[in-house]
Short mmCIF file of N, CA and C in Angstrom, two decimals:
data_model
loop_
_atom_site.label_atom_id
_atom_site.label_comp_id
_atom_site.label_asym_id
_atom_site.label_seq_id
_atom_site.Cartn_x
_atom_site.Cartn_y
_atom_site.Cartn_z
N MET Y 14 33.76 -18.01 -66.22
CA MET Y 14 33.50 -16.58 -66.21
C MET Y 14 32.68 -16.16 -67.43
N ASP Y 15 32.95 -16.77 -68.58
CA ASP Y 15 32.18 -16.45 -69.77
C ASP Y 15 30.72 -16.84 -69.62
N ASP Y 16 30.47 -17.97 -68.92
CA ASP Y 16 29.09 -18.39 -68.68
C ASP Y 16 28.36 -17.35 -67.83
N LEU Y 17 29.01 -16.84 -66.83
CA LEU Y 17 28.40 -15.83 -65.96
C LEU Y 17 28.08 -14.57 -66.76
N ASN Y 18 28.98 -14.14 -67.61
CA ASN Y 18 28.74 -12.96 -68.45
C ASN Y 18 27.60 -13.20 -69.42
N ALA Y 19 27.51 -14.39 -69.97
CA ALA Y 19 26.44 -14.72 -70.91
C ALA Y 19 25.08 -14.71 -70.19
N VAL Y 20 25.04 -15.29 -69.01
CA VAL Y 20 23.80 -15.31 -68.23
C VAL Y 20 23.40 -13.88 -67.85
N ARG Y 21 24.35 -13.10 -67.42
CA ARG Y 21 24.08 -11.71 -67.05
C ARG Y 21 23.54 -10.94 -68.26
N ALA Y 22 24.16 -11.10 -69.41
CA ALA Y 22 23.71 -10.42 -70.62
C ALA Y 22 22.28 -10.83 -70.99
N GLN Y 23 21.97 -12.12 -70.87
CA GLN Y 23 20.62 -12.60 -71.18
C GLN Y 23 19.60 -12.00 -70.21
N GLU Y 24 19.95 -11.99 -68.95
CA GLU Y 24 19.03 -11.45 -67.94
C GLU Y 24 18.84 -9.94 -68.11
N TYR Y 25 19.92 -9.21 -68.41
CA TYR Y 25 19.79 -7.78 -68.68
C TYR Y 25 18.87 -7.56 -69.87
N ALA Y 26 19.02 -8.36 -70.90
CA ALA Y 26 18.18 -8.23 -72.10
C ALA Y 26 16.71 -8.47 -71.75
N LYS Y 27 16.44 -9.48 -70.92
CA LYS Y 27 15.06 -9.76 -70.51
C LYS Y 27 14.48 -8.59 -69.72
N VAL Y 28 15.24 -8.12 -68.75
CA VAL Y 28 14.76 -7.02 -67.91
C VAL Y 28 14.54 -5.77 -68.76
N TYR Y 29 15.46 -5.50 -69.68
CA TYR Y 29 15.34 -4.33 -70.57
C TYR Y 29 14.04 -4.42 -71.36
N GLU Y 30 13.77 -5.57 -71.94
CA GLU Y 30 12.53 -5.75 -72.72
C GLU Y 30 11.30 -5.61 -71.82
N GLU Y 31 11.36 -6.15 -70.60
CA GLU Y 31 10.24 -6.03 -69.68
C GLU Y 31 9.99 -4.57 -69.28
N LEU Y 32 11.06 -3.82 -69.06
CA LEU Y 32 10.92 -2.40 -68.72
C LEU Y 32 10.26 -1.63 -69.86
N LEU Y 33 10.72 -1.88 -71.09
CA LEU Y 33 10.14 -1.20 -72.25
C LEU Y 33 8.68 -1.59 -72.45
N ALA Y 34 8.36 -2.87 -72.25
CA ALA Y 34 6.98 -3.34 -72.40
C ALA Y 34 6.07 -2.70 -71.34
N ALA Y 35 6.53 -2.67 -70.10
CA ALA Y 35 5.73 -2.06 -69.03
C ALA Y 35 5.54 -0.56 -69.28
N ALA Y 36 6.58 0.12 -69.74
CA ALA Y 36 6.47 1.55 -70.04
C ALA Y 36 5.48 1.77 -71.18
N ALA Y 37 5.48 0.90 -72.18
CA ALA Y 37 4.54 1.03 -73.29
C ALA Y 37 3.10 0.82 -72.82
N ARG Y 38 2.89 -0.15 -71.93
CA ARG Y 38 1.54 -0.37 -71.39
C ARG Y 38 1.07 0.84 -70.58
N LEU Y 39 1.95 1.39 -69.77
CA LEU Y 39 1.58 2.58 -68.99
C LEU Y 39 1.32 3.78 -69.90
N ASP Y 40 2.08 3.89 -70.99
CA ASP Y 40 1.86 4.98 -71.93
C ASP Y 40 0.44 4.91 -72.50
N MET Y 41 -0.02 3.71 -72.78
CA MET Y 41 -1.36 3.51 -73.29
C MET Y 41 -2.41 3.82 -72.20
N LEU Y 42 -2.16 3.35 -70.98
CA LEU Y 42 -3.12 3.49 -69.89
C LEU Y 42 -3.23 4.91 -69.34
N ARG Y 43 -2.19 5.71 -69.52
CA ARG Y 43 -2.17 7.03 -68.88
C ARG Y 43 -3.12 8.01 -69.55
N ARG Y 44 -3.54 7.72 -70.77
CA ARG Y 44 -4.43 8.62 -71.50
C ARG Y 44 -5.88 8.32 -71.10
N LEU Y 45 -6.50 9.30 -70.50
CA LEU Y 45 -7.86 9.13 -69.99
C LEU Y 45 -8.87 9.75 -70.95
N GLU Y 46 -10.13 9.45 -70.71
CA GLU Y 46 -11.19 10.06 -71.52
C GLU Y 46 -11.12 11.57 -71.38
N GLY Y 47 -11.52 12.24 -72.44
CA GLY Y 47 -11.54 13.70 -72.40
C GLY Y 47 -10.18 14.33 -72.63
N GLY Y 48 -9.18 13.55 -72.99
CA GLY Y 48 -7.86 14.10 -73.28
C GLY Y 48 -7.00 14.37 -72.07
N SER Y 49 -7.44 14.01 -70.88
CA SER Y 49 -6.60 14.24 -69.70
C SER Y 49 -5.60 13.11 -69.54
N ILE Y 50 -4.61 13.34 -68.73
CA ILE Y 50 -3.51 12.40 -68.53
C ILE Y 50 -3.46 12.01 -67.05
N ASP Y 51 -3.36 10.69 -66.78
CA ASP Y 51 -3.24 10.20 -65.41
C ASP Y 51 -1.81 10.40 -64.93
N ALA Y 52 -1.65 11.18 -63.88
CA ALA Y 52 -0.31 11.52 -63.38
C ALA Y 52 0.40 10.31 -62.81
N HIS Y 53 -0.31 9.39 -62.17
CA HIS Y 53 0.34 8.22 -61.57
C HIS Y 53 0.96 7.33 -62.65
N ALA Y 54 0.20 7.03 -63.68
CA ALA Y 54 0.72 6.19 -64.77
C ALA Y 54 1.85 6.89 -65.50
N THR Y 55 1.74 8.20 -65.67
CA THR Y 55 2.78 8.94 -66.38
C THR Y 55 4.08 8.96 -65.58
N ALA Y 56 3.99 9.18 -64.27
CA ALA Y 56 5.19 9.17 -63.43
C ALA Y 56 5.86 7.80 -63.48
N ALA Y 57 5.06 6.74 -63.38
CA ALA Y 57 5.61 5.38 -63.43
C ALA Y 57 6.23 5.10 -64.79
N MET Y 58 5.57 5.54 -65.87
CA MET Y 58 6.11 5.34 -67.22
C MET Y 58 7.49 5.99 -67.36
N HIS Y 59 7.61 7.24 -66.92
CA HIS Y 59 8.90 7.93 -67.04
C HIS Y 59 9.95 7.26 -66.16
N GLY Y 60 9.55 6.76 -64.99
CA GLY Y 60 10.49 6.02 -64.15
C GLY Y 60 11.01 4.76 -64.83
N LEU Y 61 10.11 4.03 -65.49
CA LEU Y 61 10.52 2.82 -66.21
C LEU Y 61 11.41 3.15 -67.40
N ARG Y 62 11.06 4.23 -68.10
CA ARG Y 62 11.91 4.64 -69.23
C ARG Y 62 13.30 5.04 -68.75
N PHE Y 63 13.37 5.70 -67.60
CA PHE Y 63 14.67 6.05 -67.03
C PHE Y 63 15.45 4.78 -66.71
N ALA Y 64 14.80 3.81 -66.08
CA ALA Y 64 15.47 2.54 -65.74
C ALA Y 64 15.97 1.83 -66.99
N ALA Y 65 15.15 1.80 -68.04
CA ALA Y 65 15.56 1.16 -69.29
C ALA Y 65 16.75 1.88 -69.91
N THR Y 66 16.74 3.20 -69.84
CA THR Y 66 17.85 3.99 -70.39
C THR Y 66 19.15 3.70 -69.66
N ILE Y 67 19.08 3.55 -68.35
CA ILE Y 67 20.27 3.26 -67.55
C ILE Y 67 20.78 1.85 -67.86
N LEU Y 68 19.87 0.92 -68.06
CA LEU Y 68 20.25 -0.48 -68.31
C LEU Y 68 20.71 -0.72 -69.74
N TRP Y 69 20.22 0.06 -70.69
CA TRP Y 69 20.48 -0.17 -72.11
C TRP Y 69 21.96 -0.39 -72.48
N PRO Y 70 22.92 0.40 -71.97
CA PRO Y 70 24.32 0.18 -72.36
C PRO Y 70 24.87 -1.20 -71.97
N THR Y 71 24.23 -1.86 -71.02
CA THR Y 71 24.72 -3.18 -70.59
C THR Y 71 24.16 -4.32 -71.41
N VAL Y 72 23.22 -4.01 -72.32
CA VAL Y 72 22.58 -5.05 -73.13
C VAL Y 72 23.24 -5.06 -74.50
N PRO Y 73 24.01 -6.11 -74.80
CA PRO Y 73 24.74 -6.13 -76.07
C PRO Y 73 23.79 -6.30 -77.27
N ASN Y 74 24.18 -5.69 -78.38
CA ASN Y 74 23.46 -5.82 -79.65
C ASN Y 74 21.98 -5.49 -79.55
N THR Y 75 21.65 -4.45 -78.79
CA THR Y 75 20.26 -4.05 -78.62
C THR Y 75 20.11 -2.61 -79.09
N PRO Y 76 19.09 -2.35 -79.91
CA PRO Y 76 18.88 -0.97 -80.36
C PRO Y 76 18.47 -0.09 -79.19
N PRO Y 77 18.69 1.21 -79.31
CA PRO Y 77 18.29 2.11 -78.23
C PRO Y 77 16.77 2.11 -78.08
N PRO Y 78 16.29 2.56 -76.93
CA PRO Y 78 14.84 2.63 -76.75
C PRO Y 78 14.21 3.56 -77.79
N GLY Y 79 12.94 3.37 -78.03
CA GLY Y 79 12.26 4.14 -79.07
C GLY Y 79 11.78 5.51 -78.61
N TYR Y 80 12.47 6.12 -77.70
CA TYR Y 80 12.15 7.47 -77.22
C TYR Y 80 13.47 8.17 -76.95
N ARG Y 81 13.40 9.47 -76.74
CA ARG Y 81 14.61 10.23 -76.45
C ARG Y 81 15.20 9.73 -75.15
N GLN Y 82 16.43 9.24 -75.19
CA GLN Y 82 17.02 8.60 -74.00
C GLN Y 82 18.00 9.49 -73.24
N ASP Y 83 17.67 10.74 -73.09
CA ASP Y 83 18.46 11.65 -72.26
C ASP Y 83 18.08 11.36 -70.80
N SER Y 84 18.97 10.72 -70.06
CA SER Y 84 18.62 10.27 -68.71
C SER Y 84 18.29 11.43 -67.77
N GLU Y 85 18.96 12.56 -67.91
CA GLU Y 85 18.66 13.71 -67.05
C GLU Y 85 17.24 14.21 -67.32
N ARG Y 86 16.87 14.27 -68.59
CA ARG Y 86 15.51 14.71 -68.95
C ARG Y 86 14.48 13.74 -68.41
N LEU Y 87 14.72 12.44 -68.57
CA LEU Y 87 13.77 11.44 -68.09
C LEU Y 87 13.62 11.49 -66.57
N LEU Y 88 14.71 11.71 -65.88
CA LEU Y 88 14.66 11.81 -64.43
C LEU Y 88 13.86 13.04 -64.00
N GLN Y 89 14.04 14.14 -64.70
CA GLN Y 89 13.28 15.36 -64.38
C GLN Y 89 11.80 15.16 -64.68
N LEU Y 90 11.47 14.50 -65.80
CA LEU Y 90 10.07 14.22 -66.12
C LEU Y 90 9.42 13.35 -65.05
N ALA Y 91 10.15 12.31 -64.63
CA ALA Y 91 9.62 11.43 -63.58
C ALA Y 91 9.37 12.22 -62.29
N ALA Y 92 10.29 13.11 -61.94
CA ALA Y 92 10.15 13.92 -60.73
C ALA Y 92 8.95 14.86 -60.83
N ASN Y 93 8.79 15.50 -61.99
CA ASN Y 93 7.66 16.42 -62.18
C ASN Y 93 6.33 15.69 -62.08
N TRP Y 94 6.22 14.55 -62.77
CA TRP Y 94 4.97 13.80 -62.75
C TRP Y 94 4.72 13.17 -61.39
N ARG Y 95 5.79 12.84 -60.65
CA ARG Y 95 5.63 12.32 -59.29
C ARG Y 95 4.95 13.38 -58.43
N GLU Y 96 5.41 14.62 -58.55
CA GLU Y 96 4.80 15.70 -57.79
C GLU Y 96 3.33 15.87 -58.15
N ALA Y 97 3.02 15.74 -59.44
CA ALA Y 97 1.62 15.85 -59.87
C ALA Y 97 0.80 14.70 -59.30
N ALA Y 98 1.33 13.49 -59.35
CA ALA Y 98 0.60 12.32 -58.87
C ALA Y 98 0.38 12.39 -57.36
N LEU Y 99 1.36 12.89 -56.63
CA LEU Y 99 1.27 12.94 -55.17
C LEU Y 99 0.78 14.29 -54.65
N GLU Y 100 0.42 15.18 -55.58
CA GLU Y 100 -0.08 16.52 -55.25
C GLU Y 100 0.88 17.27 -54.34
N LEU Y 101 2.12 17.38 -54.81
CA LEU Y 101 3.18 18.09 -54.08
C LEU Y 101 3.57 19.36 -54.84
N GLY Y 102 4.27 20.26 -54.15
CA GLY Y 102 4.79 21.46 -54.81
C GLY Y 102 3.70 22.28 -55.45
N GLU Y 103 3.90 22.65 -56.70
CA GLU Y 103 2.92 23.49 -57.40
C GLU Y 103 1.61 22.76 -57.68
N PHE Y 104 1.57 21.45 -57.45
CA PHE Y 104 0.37 20.66 -57.71
C PHE Y 104 -0.50 20.45 -56.48
N VAL Y 105 -0.17 21.11 -55.38
CA VAL Y 105 -0.98 21.00 -54.18
C VAL Y 105 -2.34 21.61 -54.48
N PRO Y 106 -3.42 20.85 -54.24
CA PRO Y 106 -4.75 21.42 -54.53
C PRO Y 106 -5.06 22.58 -53.58
N PRO Y 107 -5.83 23.54 -54.07
CA PRO Y 107 -6.17 24.67 -53.20
C PRO Y 107 -7.03 24.20 -52.02
N HIS Y 108 -6.81 24.83 -50.89
CA HIS Y 108 -7.59 24.51 -49.70
C HIS Y 108 -8.97 25.14 -49.83
N PRO Y 109 -9.99 24.49 -49.33
CA PRO Y 109 -11.32 25.10 -49.39
C PRO Y 109 -11.38 26.35 -48.52
N ALA Y 110 -12.20 27.30 -48.94
CA ALA Y 110 -12.36 28.53 -48.17
C ALA Y 110 -13.07 28.22 -46.87
N LEU Y 111 -12.63 28.84 -45.80
CA LEU Y 111 -13.27 28.65 -44.50
C LEU Y 111 -14.41 29.65 -44.35
N GLN Y 112 -15.50 29.20 -43.79
CA GLN Y 112 -16.63 30.07 -43.54
C GLN Y 112 -16.94 30.04 -42.06
N LEU Y 113 -17.07 31.21 -41.47
CA LEU Y 113 -17.38 31.30 -40.05
C LEU Y 113 -18.88 31.14 -39.85
N VAL Y 114 -19.26 30.31 -38.91
CA VAL Y 114 -20.68 30.09 -38.63
C VAL Y 114 -20.93 30.24 -37.14
N CYS Y 115 -22.13 30.64 -36.83
CA CYS Y 115 -22.57 30.76 -35.43
C CYS Y 115 -23.73 29.78 -35.24
N PRO Y 116 -23.52 28.73 -34.48
CA PRO Y 116 -24.59 27.76 -34.31
C PRO Y 116 -25.81 28.34 -33.60
N SER Y 117 -25.64 29.46 -32.89
CA SER Y 117 -26.76 30.05 -32.17
C SER Y 117 -27.69 30.86 -33.08
N GLU Y 118 -27.24 31.24 -34.26
CA GLU Y 118 -28.06 32.00 -35.21
C GLU Y 118 -28.86 31.04 -36.08
N PRO Y 119 -30.11 31.40 -36.43
CA PRO Y 119 -30.94 30.48 -37.23
C PRO Y 119 -30.34 30.15 -38.60
N ASP Y 120 -29.71 31.11 -39.23
CA ASP Y 120 -29.12 30.84 -40.56
C ASP Y 120 -27.67 30.40 -40.47
N GLY Y 121 -27.12 30.33 -39.27
CA GLY Y 121 -25.74 29.90 -39.07
C GLY Y 121 -24.72 31.01 -39.30
N GLU Y 122 -25.14 32.15 -39.83
CA GLU Y 122 -24.23 33.26 -40.10
C GLU Y 122 -23.98 34.06 -38.83
N CYS Y 123 -22.79 34.54 -38.67
CA CYS Y 123 -22.47 35.37 -37.51
C CYS Y 123 -22.68 36.83 -37.90
N PRO Y 124 -23.53 37.56 -37.20
CA PRO Y 124 -23.78 38.95 -37.58
C PRO Y 124 -22.55 39.84 -37.44
N THR Y 125 -21.66 39.51 -36.55
CA THR Y 125 -20.46 40.34 -36.36
C THR Y 125 -19.32 39.88 -37.24
N GLY Y 126 -19.51 38.77 -37.91
CA GLY Y 126 -18.42 38.22 -38.73
C GLY Y 126 -17.42 37.45 -37.89
N LYS Y 127 -17.71 37.29 -36.61
CA LYS Y 127 -16.79 36.57 -35.74
C LYS Y 127 -17.46 35.26 -35.32
N GLY Y 128 -16.91 34.18 -35.72
CA GLY Y 128 -17.44 32.88 -35.35
C GLY Y 128 -16.64 32.27 -34.24
N ARG Y 129 -17.04 31.09 -33.88
CA ARG Y 129 -16.31 30.41 -32.83
C ARG Y 129 -15.22 29.58 -33.43
#
């Protein structure tokens, strides 16, 4: 049983380090030219940070992650950035304005304002 616990602890430690490393890479990649932020990379980064925060208590003798590890906050950040990345909720892009046209008119404009 001790061997199983030791193996589990080692594997948790590996996964924890991999999660932190992947989150750090995404943190670097999410910053685009011109100061804008890539929503896809940011959502993934917050998701990985959340996963690392959840796993951290199971990894013995490991310092906490190098960011604020409030799991509720991280989950909310991941959800917000997910909406931005997938263009949901308040991030839905505006629909283009519709213009009525009359194919029978030379300029395509409908004189009555009523198109087909």
